[in-house]
């Protein structure tokens, strides 16, 4: 099943910093569900183009910021392709974890018990005694 991902860059005027600059946010929409996160970049409101979702102009500052936004867009679509190639379920939660670098720890009962037994074996001469069954 093909999942449509929509990406949008925008500024939030309600979260302006003390110097009056607006933070640039990224809105990711997948199957009608949204995820918003900050790009950690700030911009003057007059320099932002809401129609193009990027910084106006051709100055070095504009080229640098727009290149960063394109890099973020590329990273998001690379994650999408990686998940598709691995045949993983494309959900917003999986996507968010992958984007933020959160890995799910896979632990089963046998490795947990083996780890416990190894720790107890290390404590045998110190805190525990080994019982031998004499029957």
mmCIF file of N, CA, C and O in Angstrom, residues 43 46-49 52 54-67:
data_model
loop_
_atom_site.group_PDB
_atom_site.id
_atom_site.type_symbol
_atom_site.label_atom_id
_atom_site.label_comp_id
_atom_site.label_asym_id
_atom_site.label_seq_id
_atom_site.Cartn_x
_atom_site.Cartn_y
_atom_site.Cartn_z
ATOM 1 N N UNK A 43 13.845 32.936 11.652
ATOM 2 C CA UNK A 43 13.903 33.848 10.506
ATOM 3 C C UNK A 43 13.049 35.077 10.793
ATOM 4 O O UNK A 43 12.055 34.998 11.525
ATOM 5 N N UNK A 46 9.666 39.159 7.602
ATOM 6 C CA UNK A 46 9.705 39.819 6.299
ATOM 7 C C UNK A 46 10.514 39.026 5.274
ATOM 8 O O UNK A 46 10.322 39.199 4.066
ATOM 9 N N UNK A 47 11.399 38.178 5.716
ATOM 10 C CA UNK A 47 12.257 37.408 4.802
ATOM 11 C C UNK A 47 11.647 36.067 4.392
ATOM 12 O O UNK A 47 12.202 35.369 3.556
ATOM 13 N N UNK A 48 10.518 35.680 4.989
ATOM 14 C CA UNK A 48 9.920 34.371 4.733
ATOM 15 C C UNK A 48 8.841 34.461 3.657
ATOM 16 O O UNK A 48 7.977 35.324 3.700
ATOM 17 N N UNK A 49 8.877 33.545 2.705
ATOM 18 C CA UNK A 49 7.855 33.467 1.669
ATOM 19 C C UNK A 49 6.896 32.335 2.018
ATOM 20 O O UNK A 49 7.275 31.158 1.959
ATOM 21 N N UNK A 52 6.104 30.023 -1.125
ATOM 22 C CA UNK A 52 7.157 29.100 -1.552
ATOM 23 C C UNK A 52 7.682 28.234 -0.401
ATOM 24 O O UNK A 52 8.459 27.308 -0.626
ATOM 25 N N UNK A 54 9.883 29.002 1.852
ATOM 26 C CA UNK A 54 11.332 29.138 1.984
ATOM 27 C C UNK A 54 11.675 30.608 2.166
ATOM 28 O O UNK A 54 10.811 31.480 2.074
ATOM 29 N N UNK A 55 12.952 30.875 2.380
ATOM 30 C CA UNK A 55 13.408 32.242 2.583
ATOM 31 C C UNK A 55 13.532 32.960 1.249
ATOM 32 O O UNK A 55 13.995 32.392 0.264
ATOM 33 N N UNK A 56 13.100 34.222 1.240
ATOM 34 C CA UNK A 56 13.184 35.041 0.030
ATOM 35 C C UNK A 56 14.627 35.461 -0.224
ATOM 36 O O UNK A 56 15.416 35.608 0.697
ATOM 37 N N UNK A 57 14.932 35.674 -1.487
ATOM 38 C CA UNK A 57 16.210 36.266 -1.845
ATOM 39 C C UNK A 57 17.264 35.262 -2.271
ATOM 40 O O UNK A 57 17.046 34.048 -2.269
ATOM 41 N N UNK A 58 18.432 35.826 -2.635
ATOM 42 C CA UNK A 58 19.554 34.992 -3.087
ATOM 43 C C UNK A 58 20.820 35.267 -2.286
ATOM 44 O O UNK A 58 21.917 34.937 -2.724
ATOM 45 N N UNK A 59 20.664 35.886 -1.132
ATOM 46 C CA UNK A 59 21.830 36.167 -0.292
ATOM 47 C C UNK A 59 22.419 34.858 0.231
ATOM 48 O O UNK A 59 21.811 33.787 0.125
ATOM 49 N N UNK A 60 23.594 34.956 0.803
ATOM 50 C CA UNK A 60 24.248 33.764 1.363
ATOM 51 C C UNK A 60 23.400 33.172 2.485
ATOM 52 O O UNK A 60 23.272 31.954 2.613
ATOM 53 N N UNK A 61 22.783 34.033 3.297
ATOM 54 C CA UNK A 61 21.911 33.575 4.384
ATOM 55 C C UNK A 61 20.708 32.803 3.818
ATOM 56 O O UNK A 61 20.351 31.736 4.324
ATOM 57 N N UNK A 62 20.100 33.330 2.761
ATOM 58 C CA UNK A 62 18.936 32.685 2.144
ATOM 59 C C UNK A 62 19.324 31.346 1.524
ATOM 60 O O UNK A 62 18.614 30.355 1.682
ATOM 61 N N UNK A 63 20.455 31.320 0.804
ATOM 62 C CA UNK A 63 20.900 30.064 0.185
ATOM 63 C C UNK A 63 21.200 29.006 1.245
ATOM 64 O O UNK A 63 20.839 27.836 1.100
ATOM 65 N N UNK A 64 21.838 29.431 2.326
ATOM 66 C CA UNK A 64 22.190 28.499 3.400
ATOM 67 C C UNK A 64 20.941 27.919 4.070
ATOM 68 O O UNK A 64 20.840 26.711 4.285
ATOM 69 N N UNK A 65 19.980 28.787 4.391
ATOM 70 C CA UNK A 65 18.755 28.328 5.047
ATOM 71 C C UNK A 65 17.929 27.436 4.121
ATOM 72 O O UNK A 65 17.442 26.379 4.530
ATOM 73 N N UNK A 66 17.794 27.839 2.871
ATOM 74 C CA UNK A 66 17.021 27.040 1.920
ATOM 75 C C UNK A 66 17.693 25.693 1.649
ATOM 76 O O UNK A 66 17.004 24.688 1.459
ATOM 77 N N UNK A 67 19.013 25.675 1.657
ATOM 78 C CA UNK A 67 19.737 24.413 1.483
ATOM 79 C C UNK A 67 19.467 23.490 2.680
ATOM 80 O O UNK A 67 19.273 22.290 2.528
#
